[in-house]
Short mmCIF file of N, CA and C in Angstrom, two decimals:
data_model
loop_
_atom_site.label_atom_id
_atom_site.label_comp_id
_atom_site.label_asym_id
_atom_site.label_seq_id
_atom_site.Cartn_x
_atom_site.Cartn_y
_atom_site.Cartn_z
N MET A 1 19.99 25.65 3.45
CA MET A 1 20.36 24.41 4.10
C MET A 1 21.89 24.32 4.14
N LYS A 2 22.40 23.97 5.30
CA LYS A 2 23.85 23.87 5.46
C LYS A 2 24.39 22.78 4.54
N PHE A 3 25.50 23.07 3.90
CA PHE A 3 26.25 22.16 3.02
C PHE A 3 25.61 21.95 1.65
N LEU A 4 24.46 22.54 1.39
CA LEU A 4 23.82 22.34 0.10
C LEU A 4 24.67 22.90 -1.03
N SER A 5 25.21 24.10 -0.85
CA SER A 5 26.00 24.71 -1.92
C SER A 5 27.28 23.92 -2.19
N GLU A 6 27.83 23.27 -1.16
CA GLU A 6 29.04 22.47 -1.35
C GLU A 6 28.80 21.29 -2.29
N TYR A 7 27.57 20.79 -2.31
CA TYR A 7 27.24 19.66 -3.16
C TYR A 7 26.78 20.09 -4.55
N ARG A 8 26.71 21.39 -4.78
CA ARG A 8 26.30 21.90 -6.09
C ARG A 8 27.38 22.79 -6.69
N ASP A 9 28.61 22.47 -6.40
CA ASP A 9 29.75 23.25 -6.86
C ASP A 9 30.19 22.74 -8.23
N GLN A 10 29.79 23.45 -9.28
CA GLN A 10 30.08 23.00 -10.64
C GLN A 10 31.58 22.92 -10.90
N LYS A 11 32.34 23.89 -10.42
CA LYS A 11 33.78 23.88 -10.63
C LYS A 11 34.42 22.65 -9.98
N ALA A 12 34.01 22.33 -8.77
CA ALA A 12 34.54 21.15 -8.09
C ALA A 12 34.19 19.87 -8.86
N ALA A 13 32.95 19.80 -9.37
CA ALA A 13 32.52 18.63 -10.14
C ALA A 13 33.35 18.48 -11.40
N GLU A 14 33.61 19.58 -12.08
CA GLU A 14 34.42 19.53 -13.30
C GLU A 14 35.86 19.12 -12.99
N GLN A 15 36.41 19.60 -11.89
CA GLN A 15 37.76 19.21 -11.49
C GLN A 15 37.83 17.72 -11.18
N LEU A 16 36.81 17.22 -10.51
CA LEU A 16 36.78 15.78 -10.22
C LEU A 16 36.64 14.97 -11.50
N ALA A 17 35.85 15.45 -12.45
CA ALA A 17 35.69 14.75 -13.72
C ALA A 17 37.02 14.66 -14.46
N VAL A 18 37.80 15.73 -14.43
CA VAL A 18 39.13 15.72 -15.06
C VAL A 18 40.02 14.70 -14.36
N ALA A 19 39.99 14.68 -13.04
CA ALA A 19 40.81 13.73 -12.28
C ALA A 19 40.41 12.29 -12.59
N ILE A 20 39.11 12.05 -12.73
CA ILE A 20 38.63 10.70 -13.06
C ILE A 20 39.11 10.31 -14.45
N ARG A 21 39.02 11.22 -15.42
CA ARG A 21 39.48 10.92 -16.79
C ARG A 21 40.94 10.51 -16.80
N LYS A 22 41.75 11.12 -15.95
CA LYS A 22 43.17 10.78 -15.88
C LYS A 22 43.41 9.38 -15.33
N LYS A 23 42.50 8.90 -14.50
CA LYS A 23 42.64 7.58 -13.87
C LYS A 23 42.14 6.43 -14.75
N VAL A 24 41.23 6.74 -15.64
CA VAL A 24 40.60 5.68 -16.44
C VAL A 24 41.54 5.23 -17.55
N THR A 25 41.96 3.97 -17.46
CA THR A 25 42.85 3.41 -18.48
C THR A 25 42.20 2.26 -19.23
N ARG A 26 41.02 1.87 -18.78
CA ARG A 26 40.28 0.77 -19.41
C ARG A 26 38.80 0.97 -19.08
N PRO A 27 37.92 0.20 -19.68
CA PRO A 27 36.49 0.35 -19.37
C PRO A 27 36.18 0.01 -17.91
N TRP A 28 35.31 0.80 -17.33
CA TRP A 28 34.82 0.55 -15.96
C TRP A 28 33.31 0.39 -16.05
N THR A 29 32.78 -0.49 -15.23
CA THR A 29 31.34 -0.59 -15.04
C THR A 29 31.08 -0.39 -13.56
N ILE A 30 30.27 0.59 -13.25
CA ILE A 30 29.98 0.93 -11.86
C ILE A 30 28.47 0.85 -11.65
N MET A 31 28.07 0.11 -10.60
CA MET A 31 26.65 0.03 -10.27
C MET A 31 26.38 0.85 -9.03
N GLU A 32 25.45 1.78 -9.17
CA GLU A 32 24.99 2.46 -7.96
C GLU A 32 23.80 1.66 -7.45
N ILE A 33 23.71 1.53 -6.15
CA ILE A 33 22.72 0.64 -5.55
C ILE A 33 21.43 1.37 -5.21
N CYS A 34 21.55 2.54 -4.64
CA CYS A 34 20.40 3.26 -4.08
C CYS A 34 19.68 4.07 -5.16
N GLY A 35 18.38 4.04 -5.12
CA GLY A 35 17.60 4.86 -6.06
C GLY A 35 17.86 6.34 -5.89
N GLY A 36 18.20 6.75 -4.68
CA GLY A 36 18.55 8.15 -4.44
C GLY A 36 19.81 8.55 -5.19
N GLN A 37 20.76 7.62 -5.25
CA GLN A 37 21.98 7.88 -6.02
C GLN A 37 21.65 8.00 -7.50
N THR A 38 20.85 7.09 -8.00
CA THR A 38 20.45 7.13 -9.41
C THR A 38 19.75 8.45 -9.73
N HIS A 39 18.83 8.84 -8.88
CA HIS A 39 18.09 10.09 -9.10
C HIS A 39 19.05 11.28 -9.17
N THR A 40 19.98 11.35 -8.25
CA THR A 40 20.94 12.46 -8.22
C THR A 40 21.83 12.46 -9.45
N ILE A 41 22.31 11.29 -9.85
CA ILE A 41 23.18 11.18 -11.02
C ILE A 41 22.45 11.67 -12.27
N VAL A 42 21.21 11.23 -12.44
CA VAL A 42 20.44 11.61 -13.63
C VAL A 42 20.05 13.08 -13.58
N LYS A 43 19.53 13.52 -12.44
CA LYS A 43 19.05 14.91 -12.30
C LYS A 43 20.16 15.93 -12.50
N SER A 44 21.34 15.62 -11.98
CA SER A 44 22.43 16.60 -12.04
C SER A 44 23.29 16.47 -13.30
N GLY A 45 23.05 15.44 -14.10
CA GLY A 45 23.83 15.27 -15.32
C GLY A 45 25.23 14.73 -15.08
N LEU A 46 25.46 14.10 -13.93
CA LEU A 46 26.80 13.59 -13.63
C LEU A 46 27.27 12.56 -14.65
N GLU A 47 26.36 11.77 -15.16
CA GLU A 47 26.72 10.73 -16.13
C GLU A 47 27.37 11.34 -17.37
N ASP A 48 26.93 12.53 -17.74
CA ASP A 48 27.48 13.20 -18.93
C ASP A 48 28.89 13.74 -18.69
N LEU A 49 29.27 13.93 -17.43
CA LEU A 49 30.62 14.41 -17.12
C LEU A 49 31.66 13.30 -17.15
N LEU A 50 31.20 12.06 -17.04
CA LEU A 50 32.13 10.94 -16.96
C LEU A 50 32.67 10.57 -18.33
N PRO A 51 33.88 10.03 -18.37
CA PRO A 51 34.43 9.60 -19.66
C PRO A 51 33.62 8.44 -20.24
N LYS A 52 33.69 8.28 -21.56
CA LYS A 52 32.90 7.25 -22.23
C LYS A 52 33.28 5.84 -21.79
N GLU A 53 34.45 5.68 -21.21
CA GLU A 53 34.89 4.36 -20.75
C GLU A 53 34.15 3.90 -19.48
N ILE A 54 33.45 4.81 -18.84
CA ILE A 54 32.72 4.46 -17.62
C ILE A 54 31.25 4.26 -17.96
N THR A 55 30.76 3.06 -17.65
CA THR A 55 29.36 2.73 -17.83
C THR A 55 28.72 2.64 -16.45
N LEU A 56 27.64 3.37 -16.26
CA LEU A 56 26.90 3.29 -15.01
C LEU A 56 25.73 2.33 -15.19
N VAL A 57 25.58 1.43 -14.24
CA VAL A 57 24.48 0.48 -14.25
C VAL A 57 23.59 0.84 -13.07
N HIS A 58 22.33 1.08 -13.34
CA HIS A 58 21.40 1.43 -12.27
C HIS A 58 20.97 0.14 -11.58
N GLY A 59 21.30 0.06 -10.30
CA GLY A 59 21.10 -1.17 -9.54
C GLY A 59 19.68 -1.40 -9.08
N PRO A 60 19.54 -2.40 -8.23
CA PRO A 60 18.22 -2.84 -7.82
C PRO A 60 17.53 -1.95 -6.79
N GLY A 61 18.24 -1.02 -6.22
CA GLY A 61 17.70 -0.21 -5.13
C GLY A 61 18.14 -0.78 -3.80
N CYS A 62 18.32 0.09 -2.85
CA CYS A 62 18.76 -0.40 -1.54
C CYS A 62 17.60 -1.10 -0.85
N PRO A 63 17.89 -2.03 0.05
CA PRO A 63 16.82 -2.78 0.71
C PRO A 63 15.80 -1.88 1.41
N VAL A 64 16.24 -0.79 1.98
CA VAL A 64 15.31 0.10 2.67
C VAL A 64 14.30 0.69 1.69
N CYS A 65 14.76 1.04 0.51
CA CYS A 65 13.87 1.69 -0.47
C CYS A 65 12.94 0.71 -1.18
N VAL A 66 13.38 -0.52 -1.40
CA VAL A 66 12.61 -1.42 -2.26
C VAL A 66 11.85 -2.51 -1.51
N THR A 67 12.07 -2.65 -0.21
CA THR A 67 11.38 -3.69 0.56
C THR A 67 9.98 -3.22 0.93
N PRO A 68 8.97 -4.00 0.57
CA PRO A 68 7.59 -3.62 0.93
C PRO A 68 7.42 -3.58 2.45
N ILE A 69 6.65 -2.63 2.93
CA ILE A 69 6.44 -2.46 4.37
C ILE A 69 5.84 -3.72 5.00
N GLU A 70 5.02 -4.44 4.24
CA GLU A 70 4.42 -5.67 4.77
C GLU A 70 5.49 -6.69 5.12
N LEU A 71 6.53 -6.78 4.30
CA LEU A 71 7.62 -7.72 4.56
C LEU A 71 8.41 -7.30 5.80
N ILE A 72 8.61 -6.02 5.97
CA ILE A 72 9.30 -5.51 7.16
C ILE A 72 8.46 -5.82 8.40
N ASP A 73 7.16 -5.62 8.32
CA ASP A 73 6.27 -5.93 9.44
C ASP A 73 6.35 -7.41 9.82
N LYS A 74 6.39 -8.29 8.81
CA LYS A 74 6.51 -9.73 9.09
C LYS A 74 7.85 -10.05 9.76
N ALA A 75 8.92 -9.41 9.29
CA ALA A 75 10.24 -9.63 9.89
C ALA A 75 10.26 -9.18 11.34
N VAL A 76 9.66 -8.05 11.63
CA VAL A 76 9.60 -7.55 13.01
C VAL A 76 8.81 -8.52 13.88
N ALA A 77 7.71 -9.04 13.37
CA ALA A 77 6.91 -10.00 14.14
C ALA A 77 7.72 -11.25 14.46
N ILE A 78 8.47 -11.75 13.50
CA ILE A 78 9.32 -12.93 13.74
C ILE A 78 10.40 -12.59 14.77
N ALA A 79 11.02 -11.45 14.63
CA ALA A 79 12.11 -11.05 15.53
C ALA A 79 11.63 -10.90 16.97
N LYS A 80 10.37 -10.57 17.16
CA LYS A 80 9.82 -10.38 18.51
C LYS A 80 9.50 -11.71 19.21
N ARG A 81 9.48 -12.77 18.47
CA ARG A 81 9.15 -14.07 19.07
C ARG A 81 10.27 -14.50 20.01
N PRO A 82 9.94 -14.99 21.19
CA PRO A 82 10.97 -15.39 22.15
C PRO A 82 11.75 -16.62 21.71
N ASP A 83 11.17 -17.42 20.82
CA ASP A 83 11.84 -18.65 20.38
C ASP A 83 12.58 -18.47 19.05
N ALA A 84 12.78 -17.23 18.63
CA ALA A 84 13.41 -16.97 17.33
C ALA A 84 14.66 -16.12 17.47
N ILE A 85 15.65 -16.46 16.67
CA ILE A 85 16.84 -15.62 16.51
C ILE A 85 16.77 -15.12 15.07
N PHE A 86 16.65 -13.85 14.91
CA PHE A 86 16.42 -13.27 13.58
C PHE A 86 17.65 -12.48 13.14
N CYS A 87 18.24 -12.90 12.03
CA CYS A 87 19.44 -12.21 11.52
C CYS A 87 19.16 -11.62 10.16
#
């Protein structure tokens, strides 16, 4: 797959971790929103590369991933109504 190896470059990840450590001067709390991000962070061990001052909070999930299909179907039905403006 094109670009797959670029995203699995251990040397690049380690270099970025060093650069991040140099920037951290106080505690940081970072929330990732998407479950895909959480999965990648956990699976690849990225959390272990970060300095102890950085706390990752696993967020609620992006709306696309966590919204039940029934709710999306209801929203589409409302949006199709000629007397409705759906935002």
